[in-house]
Coordinates of N, CA and C in Angstrom, one line a residue:
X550 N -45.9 19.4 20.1 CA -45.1 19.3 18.9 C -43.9 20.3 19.0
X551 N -44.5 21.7 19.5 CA -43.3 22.4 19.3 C -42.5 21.8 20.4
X552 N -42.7 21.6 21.4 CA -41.6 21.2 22.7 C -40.9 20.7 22.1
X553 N -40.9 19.3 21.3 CA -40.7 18.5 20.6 C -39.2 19.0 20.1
X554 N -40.0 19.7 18.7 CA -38.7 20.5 18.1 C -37.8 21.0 18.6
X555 N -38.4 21.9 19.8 CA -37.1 22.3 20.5 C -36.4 21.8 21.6
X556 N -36.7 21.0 22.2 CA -35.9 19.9 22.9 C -35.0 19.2 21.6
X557 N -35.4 18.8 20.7 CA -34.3 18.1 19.4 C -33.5 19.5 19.2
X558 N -33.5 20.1 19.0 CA -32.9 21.3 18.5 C -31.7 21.8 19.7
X559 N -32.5 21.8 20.7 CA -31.3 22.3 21.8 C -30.5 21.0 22.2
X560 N -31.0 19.3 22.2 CA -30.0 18.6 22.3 C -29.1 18.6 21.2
X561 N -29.5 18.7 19.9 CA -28.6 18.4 18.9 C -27.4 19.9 19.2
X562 N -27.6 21.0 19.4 CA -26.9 21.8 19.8 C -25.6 21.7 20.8
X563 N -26.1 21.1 21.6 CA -25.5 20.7 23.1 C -24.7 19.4 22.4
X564 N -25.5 18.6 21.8 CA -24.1 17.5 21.4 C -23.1 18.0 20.3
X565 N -23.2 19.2 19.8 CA -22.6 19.2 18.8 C -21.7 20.1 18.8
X566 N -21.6 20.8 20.4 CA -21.4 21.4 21.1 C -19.9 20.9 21.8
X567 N -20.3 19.4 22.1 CA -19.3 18.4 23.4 C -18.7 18.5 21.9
X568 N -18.6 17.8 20.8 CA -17.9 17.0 20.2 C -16.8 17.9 19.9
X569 N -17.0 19.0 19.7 CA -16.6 20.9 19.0 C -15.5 20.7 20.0
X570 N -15.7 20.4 21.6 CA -15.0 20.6 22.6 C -14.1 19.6 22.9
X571 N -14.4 18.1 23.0 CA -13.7 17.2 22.6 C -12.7 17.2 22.0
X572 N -12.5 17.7 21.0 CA -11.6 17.6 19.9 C -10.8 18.4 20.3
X573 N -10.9 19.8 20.9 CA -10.1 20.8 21.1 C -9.4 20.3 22.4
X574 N -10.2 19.5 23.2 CA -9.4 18.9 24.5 C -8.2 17.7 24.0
X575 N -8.8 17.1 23.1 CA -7.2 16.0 22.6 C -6.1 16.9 22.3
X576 N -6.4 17.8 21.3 CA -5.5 18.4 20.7 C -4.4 19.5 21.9
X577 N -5.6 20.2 22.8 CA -5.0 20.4 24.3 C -3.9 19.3 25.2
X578 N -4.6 18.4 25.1 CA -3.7 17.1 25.6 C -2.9 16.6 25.0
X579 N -2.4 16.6 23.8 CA -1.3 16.4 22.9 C -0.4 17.5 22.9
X580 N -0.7 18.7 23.0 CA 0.3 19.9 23.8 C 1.1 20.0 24.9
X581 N -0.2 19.5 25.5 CA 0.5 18.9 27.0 C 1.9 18.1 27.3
X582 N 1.4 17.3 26.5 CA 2.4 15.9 26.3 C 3.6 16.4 25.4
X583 N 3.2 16.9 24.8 CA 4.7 17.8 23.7 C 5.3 18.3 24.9
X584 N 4.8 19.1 25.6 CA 5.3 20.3 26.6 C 5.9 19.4 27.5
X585 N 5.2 18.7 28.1 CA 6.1 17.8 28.8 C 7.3 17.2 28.4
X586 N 6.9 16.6 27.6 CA 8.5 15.6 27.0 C 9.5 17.0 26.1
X587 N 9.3 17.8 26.1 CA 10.2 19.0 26.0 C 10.8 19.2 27.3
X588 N 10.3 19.7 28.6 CA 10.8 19.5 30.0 C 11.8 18.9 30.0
X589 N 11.1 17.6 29.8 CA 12.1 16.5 30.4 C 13.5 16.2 29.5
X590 N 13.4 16.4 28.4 CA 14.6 16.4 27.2 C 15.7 17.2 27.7
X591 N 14.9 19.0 27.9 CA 15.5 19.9 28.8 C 16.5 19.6 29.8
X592 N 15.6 18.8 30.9 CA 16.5 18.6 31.8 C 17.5 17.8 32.0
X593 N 17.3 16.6 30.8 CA 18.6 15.5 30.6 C 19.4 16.5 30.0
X594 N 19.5 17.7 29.0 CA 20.2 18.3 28.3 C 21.2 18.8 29.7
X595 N 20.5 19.7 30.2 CA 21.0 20.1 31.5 C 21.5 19.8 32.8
X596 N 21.3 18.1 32.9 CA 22.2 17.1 33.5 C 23.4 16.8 33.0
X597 N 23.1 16.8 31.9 CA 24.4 15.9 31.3 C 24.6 15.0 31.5
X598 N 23.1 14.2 31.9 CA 23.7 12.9 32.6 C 22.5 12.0 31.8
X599 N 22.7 11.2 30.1 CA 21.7 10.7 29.6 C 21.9 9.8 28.9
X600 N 20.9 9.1 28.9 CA 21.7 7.3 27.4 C 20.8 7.8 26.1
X601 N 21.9 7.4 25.3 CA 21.5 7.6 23.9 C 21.4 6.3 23.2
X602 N 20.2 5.8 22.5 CA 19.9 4.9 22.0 C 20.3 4.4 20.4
X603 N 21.4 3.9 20.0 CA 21.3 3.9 18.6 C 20.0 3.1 17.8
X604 N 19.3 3.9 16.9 CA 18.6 3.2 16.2 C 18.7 3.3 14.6
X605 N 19.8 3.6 13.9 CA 20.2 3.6 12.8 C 21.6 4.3 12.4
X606 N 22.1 4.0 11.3 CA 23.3 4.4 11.5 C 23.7 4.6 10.2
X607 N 24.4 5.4 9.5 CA 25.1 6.0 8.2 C 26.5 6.3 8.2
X608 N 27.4 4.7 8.1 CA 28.8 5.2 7.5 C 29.1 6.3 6.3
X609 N 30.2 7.0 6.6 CA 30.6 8.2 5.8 C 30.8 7.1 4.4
X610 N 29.7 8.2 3.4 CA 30.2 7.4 2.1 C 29.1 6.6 2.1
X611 N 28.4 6.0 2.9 CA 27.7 4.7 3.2 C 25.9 4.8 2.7
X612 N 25.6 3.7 2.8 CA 23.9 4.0 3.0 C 23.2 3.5 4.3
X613 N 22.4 4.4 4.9 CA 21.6 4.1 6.2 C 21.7 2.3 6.2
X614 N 22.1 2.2 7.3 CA 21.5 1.0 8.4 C 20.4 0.7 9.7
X615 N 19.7 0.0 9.2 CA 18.9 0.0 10.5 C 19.3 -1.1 11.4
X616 N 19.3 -0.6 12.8 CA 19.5 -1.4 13.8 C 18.6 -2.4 14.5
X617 N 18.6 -3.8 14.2 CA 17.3 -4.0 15.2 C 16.7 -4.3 16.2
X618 N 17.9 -4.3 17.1 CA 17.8 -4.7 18.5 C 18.4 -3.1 18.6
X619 N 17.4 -2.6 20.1 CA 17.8 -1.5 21.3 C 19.4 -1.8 22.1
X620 N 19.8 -2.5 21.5 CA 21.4 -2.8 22.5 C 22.5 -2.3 22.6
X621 N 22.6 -1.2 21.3 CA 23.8 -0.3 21.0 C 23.2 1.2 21.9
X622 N 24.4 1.6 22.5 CA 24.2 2.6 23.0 C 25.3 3.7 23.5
X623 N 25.0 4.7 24.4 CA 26.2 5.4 24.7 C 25.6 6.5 26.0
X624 N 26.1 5.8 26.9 CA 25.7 6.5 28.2 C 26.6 7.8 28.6
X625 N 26.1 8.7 28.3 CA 26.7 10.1 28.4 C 26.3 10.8 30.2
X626 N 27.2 10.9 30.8 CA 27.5 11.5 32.1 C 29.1 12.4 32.2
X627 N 29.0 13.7 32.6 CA 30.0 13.9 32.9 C 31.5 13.7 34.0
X628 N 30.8 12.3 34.6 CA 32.1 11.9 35.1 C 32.5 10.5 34.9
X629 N 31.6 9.7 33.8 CA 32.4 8.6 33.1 C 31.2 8.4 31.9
X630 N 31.9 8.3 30.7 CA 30.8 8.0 29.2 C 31.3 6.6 29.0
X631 N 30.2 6.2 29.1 CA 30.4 4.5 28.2 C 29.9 4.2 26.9
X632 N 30.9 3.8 25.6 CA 30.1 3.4 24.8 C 30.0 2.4 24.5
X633 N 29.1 1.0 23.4 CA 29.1 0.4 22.8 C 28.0 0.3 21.6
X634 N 29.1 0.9 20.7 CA 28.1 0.9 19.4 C 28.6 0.4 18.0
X635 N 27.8 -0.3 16.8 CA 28.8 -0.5 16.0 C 29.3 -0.1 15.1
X636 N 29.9 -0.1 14.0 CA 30.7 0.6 13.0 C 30.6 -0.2 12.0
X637 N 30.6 0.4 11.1 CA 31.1 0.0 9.6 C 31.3 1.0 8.7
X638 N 32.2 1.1 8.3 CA 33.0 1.7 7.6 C 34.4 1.6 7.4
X639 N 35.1 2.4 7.1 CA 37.1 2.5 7.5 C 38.1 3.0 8.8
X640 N 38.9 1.9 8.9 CA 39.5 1.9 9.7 C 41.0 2.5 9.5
X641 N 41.4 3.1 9.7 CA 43.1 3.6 9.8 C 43.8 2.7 10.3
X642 N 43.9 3.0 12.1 CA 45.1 1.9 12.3 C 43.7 1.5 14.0
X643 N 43.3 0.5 13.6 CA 42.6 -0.6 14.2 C 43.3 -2.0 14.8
X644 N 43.1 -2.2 15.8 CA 44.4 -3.1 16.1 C 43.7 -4.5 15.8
X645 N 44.3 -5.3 15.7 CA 44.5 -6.7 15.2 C 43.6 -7.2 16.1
X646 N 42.7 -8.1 15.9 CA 41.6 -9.2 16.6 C 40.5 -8.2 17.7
X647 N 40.3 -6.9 17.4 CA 39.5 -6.3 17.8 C 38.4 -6.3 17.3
X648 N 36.6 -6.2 18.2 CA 35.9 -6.5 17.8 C 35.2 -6.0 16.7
X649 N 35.8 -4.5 15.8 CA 35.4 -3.6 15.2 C 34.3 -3.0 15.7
X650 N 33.9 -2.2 16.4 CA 32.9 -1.4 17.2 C 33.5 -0.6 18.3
X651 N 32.6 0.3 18.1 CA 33.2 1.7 18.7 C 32.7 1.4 20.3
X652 N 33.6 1.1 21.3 CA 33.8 0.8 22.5 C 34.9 1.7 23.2
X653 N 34.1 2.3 24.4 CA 35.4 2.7 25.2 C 34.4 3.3 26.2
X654 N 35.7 4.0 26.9 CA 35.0 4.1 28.7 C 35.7 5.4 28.9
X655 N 35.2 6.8 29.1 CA 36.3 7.8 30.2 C 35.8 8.9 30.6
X656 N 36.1 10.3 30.3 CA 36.0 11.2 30.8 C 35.6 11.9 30.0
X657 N 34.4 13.1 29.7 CA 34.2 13.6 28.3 C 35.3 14.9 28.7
X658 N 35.5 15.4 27.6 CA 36.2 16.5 28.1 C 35.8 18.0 27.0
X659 N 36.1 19.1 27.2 CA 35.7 19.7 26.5 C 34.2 19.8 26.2
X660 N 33.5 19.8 27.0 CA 32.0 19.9 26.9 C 31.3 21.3 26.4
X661 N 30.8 21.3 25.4 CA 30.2 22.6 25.0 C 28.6 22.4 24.8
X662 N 27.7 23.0 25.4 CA 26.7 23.3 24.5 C 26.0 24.8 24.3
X663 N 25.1 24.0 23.4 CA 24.5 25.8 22.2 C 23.1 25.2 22.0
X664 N 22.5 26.2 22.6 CA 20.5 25.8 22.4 C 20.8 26.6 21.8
X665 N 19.4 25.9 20.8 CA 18.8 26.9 19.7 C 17.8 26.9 19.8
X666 N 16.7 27.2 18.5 CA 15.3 27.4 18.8 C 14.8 25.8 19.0
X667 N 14.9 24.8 18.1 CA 14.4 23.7 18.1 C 15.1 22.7 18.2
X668 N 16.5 23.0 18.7 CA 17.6 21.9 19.3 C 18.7 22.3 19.8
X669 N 19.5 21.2 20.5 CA 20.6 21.8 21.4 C 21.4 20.8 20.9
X670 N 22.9 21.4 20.7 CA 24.1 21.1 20.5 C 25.0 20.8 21.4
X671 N 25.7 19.2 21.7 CA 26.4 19.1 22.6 C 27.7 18.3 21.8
X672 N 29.1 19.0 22.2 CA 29.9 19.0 21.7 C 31.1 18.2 23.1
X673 N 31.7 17.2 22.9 CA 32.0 16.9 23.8 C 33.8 15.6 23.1
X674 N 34.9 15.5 23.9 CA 36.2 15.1 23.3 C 35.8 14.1 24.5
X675 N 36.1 12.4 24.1 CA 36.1 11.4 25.1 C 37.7 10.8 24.7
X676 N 38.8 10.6 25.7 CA 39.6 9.9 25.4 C 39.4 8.2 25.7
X677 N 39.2 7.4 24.8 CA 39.7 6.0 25.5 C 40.6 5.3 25.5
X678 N 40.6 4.0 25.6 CA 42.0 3.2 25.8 C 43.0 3.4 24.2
X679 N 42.7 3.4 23.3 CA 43.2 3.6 22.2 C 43.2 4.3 21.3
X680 N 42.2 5.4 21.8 CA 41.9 6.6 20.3 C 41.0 7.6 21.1
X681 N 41.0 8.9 20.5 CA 40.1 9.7 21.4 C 39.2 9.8 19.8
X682 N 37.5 10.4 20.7 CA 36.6 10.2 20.0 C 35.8 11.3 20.2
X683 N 35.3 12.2 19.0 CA 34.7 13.7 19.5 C 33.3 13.0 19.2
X684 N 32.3 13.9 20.2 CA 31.0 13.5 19.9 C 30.6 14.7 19.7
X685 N 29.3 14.4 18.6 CA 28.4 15.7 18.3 C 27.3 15.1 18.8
X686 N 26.1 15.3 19.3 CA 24.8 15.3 19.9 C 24.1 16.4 19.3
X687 N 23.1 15.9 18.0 CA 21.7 17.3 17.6 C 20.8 16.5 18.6
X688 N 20.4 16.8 19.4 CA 19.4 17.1 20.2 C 17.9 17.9 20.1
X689 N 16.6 17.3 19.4 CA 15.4 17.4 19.2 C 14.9 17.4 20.7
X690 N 14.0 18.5 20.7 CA 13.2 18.5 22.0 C 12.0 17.5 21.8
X691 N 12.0 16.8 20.7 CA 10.5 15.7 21.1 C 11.9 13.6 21.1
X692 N 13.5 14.3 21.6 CA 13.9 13.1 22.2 C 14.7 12.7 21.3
X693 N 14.1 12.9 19.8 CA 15.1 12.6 18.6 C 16.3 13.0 18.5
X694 N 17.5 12.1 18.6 CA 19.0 12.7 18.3 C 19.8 11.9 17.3
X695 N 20.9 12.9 17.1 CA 21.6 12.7 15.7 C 23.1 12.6 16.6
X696 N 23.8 11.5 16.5 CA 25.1 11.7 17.0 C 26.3 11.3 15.7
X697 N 27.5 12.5 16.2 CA 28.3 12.1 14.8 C 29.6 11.7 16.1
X698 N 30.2 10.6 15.6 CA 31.5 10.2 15.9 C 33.0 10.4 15.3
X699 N 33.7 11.3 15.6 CA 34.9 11.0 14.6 C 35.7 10.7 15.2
X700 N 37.1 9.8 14.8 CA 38.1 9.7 16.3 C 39.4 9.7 14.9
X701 N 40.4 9.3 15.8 CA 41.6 9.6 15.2 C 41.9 8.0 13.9
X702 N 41.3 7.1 14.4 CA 41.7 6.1 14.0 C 40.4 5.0 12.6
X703 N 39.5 6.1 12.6 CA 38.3 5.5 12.2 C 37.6 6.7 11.4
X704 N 37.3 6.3 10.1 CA 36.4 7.4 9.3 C 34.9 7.9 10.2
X705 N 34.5 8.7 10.1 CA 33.4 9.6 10.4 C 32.1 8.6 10.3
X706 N 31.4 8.6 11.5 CA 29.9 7.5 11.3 C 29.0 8.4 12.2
X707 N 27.8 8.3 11.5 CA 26.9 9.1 12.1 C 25.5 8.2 12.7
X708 N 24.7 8.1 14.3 CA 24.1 7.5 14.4 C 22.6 8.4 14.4
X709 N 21.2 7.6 14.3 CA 20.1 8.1 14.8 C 19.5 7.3 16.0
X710 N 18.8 8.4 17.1 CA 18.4 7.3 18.0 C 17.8 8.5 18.5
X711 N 17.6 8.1 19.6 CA 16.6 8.8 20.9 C 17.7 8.8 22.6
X712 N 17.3 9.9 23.1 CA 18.0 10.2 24.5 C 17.0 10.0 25.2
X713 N 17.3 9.3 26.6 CA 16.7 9.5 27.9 C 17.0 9.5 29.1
X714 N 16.3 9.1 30.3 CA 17.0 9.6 31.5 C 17.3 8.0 31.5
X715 N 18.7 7.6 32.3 CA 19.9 6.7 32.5 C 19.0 5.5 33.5
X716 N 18.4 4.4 33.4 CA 18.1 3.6 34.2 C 18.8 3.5 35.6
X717 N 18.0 3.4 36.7 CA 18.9 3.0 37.7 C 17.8 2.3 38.3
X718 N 18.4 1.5 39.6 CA 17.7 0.5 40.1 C 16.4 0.8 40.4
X719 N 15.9 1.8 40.6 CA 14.4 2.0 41.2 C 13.7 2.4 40.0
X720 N 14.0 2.5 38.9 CA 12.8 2.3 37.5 C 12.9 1.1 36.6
X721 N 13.8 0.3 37.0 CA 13.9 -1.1 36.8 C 12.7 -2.0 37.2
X722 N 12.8 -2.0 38.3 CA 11.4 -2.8 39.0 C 10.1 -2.0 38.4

């Protein structure tokens, strides 16, 4: 009988033991994974070479829009930025039968950035075919970013989305 008891007694220990340990291993492994996707945020920051995803958007004055297709975006590289994203809001001087959305293609210029403790600031002047356009980039290390657009010809719009590393043919397949 006593064996008994204490064989139940040292297994219930020992299981209650794993579970104690378990737990502390997920929460380990969610660290992990923080830490990592910090790295890698890092090093797109430090490329300069990253696509930013629009997934919501707030004209100046405006109330939030959600986006619901992944198709607006803004491929940020230091030797050519592409954008296509949309707008709503005011226009200054917008030319006639244009699609209204913030499109263009060129050089970023004026590139600044400023880490901080929980985000990095990327400050950057793109000229395109018809209006130059400053970008702001808040930059979350868990991927979350804030971009503000202002250009010369269009009121202030601010997007939310996520950065990542730039598709190219061998993460496609």
């Amino acid at each position: 009988m006593k064996n008994k008891v204490f064989i139940l007694l040292v297994l219930s220990v020992f299981l209650n033991f794993s579970a104690f340990a378990q737990e502390k291993t997920k929460k380990e492994l969610k660290a992990e994974r923080e830490a990592q996707k910090q790295k890698e945020i890092e090093a797109l920051i430090d490329s300069k070479n990253f696509v930013f995803e629009a997934q919501k958007l707030t004209p100046q004055g405006g109330r939030l829009i959600n986006l619901d297709y992944n198709m607006y975006f803004l491929k940020f590289n230091t030797e050519k930025t592409t954008a296509d994203l949309p707008f709503f809001g005011r226009g200054y001087n917008v030319g006639y039968g244009s699609d209204g959305g913030i499109k263009f293609e060129g050089i970023p210029e004026n590139i600044k950035v400023e880490k901080k403790k929980k985000n990095t600031t990327i400050k950057a002047s793109v000229k395109g075919k018809d209006d130059v356009y400053d970008l702001m980039f808040t930059i979350f290390y868990n991927g979350g970013t804030s971009l503000s657009v202002n250009s010369n010809n269009r009121a202030p719009i601010f997007y939310d989305g996520e950065i990542s590393a730039p598709k190219t043919d061998e993460n496609r397949k």
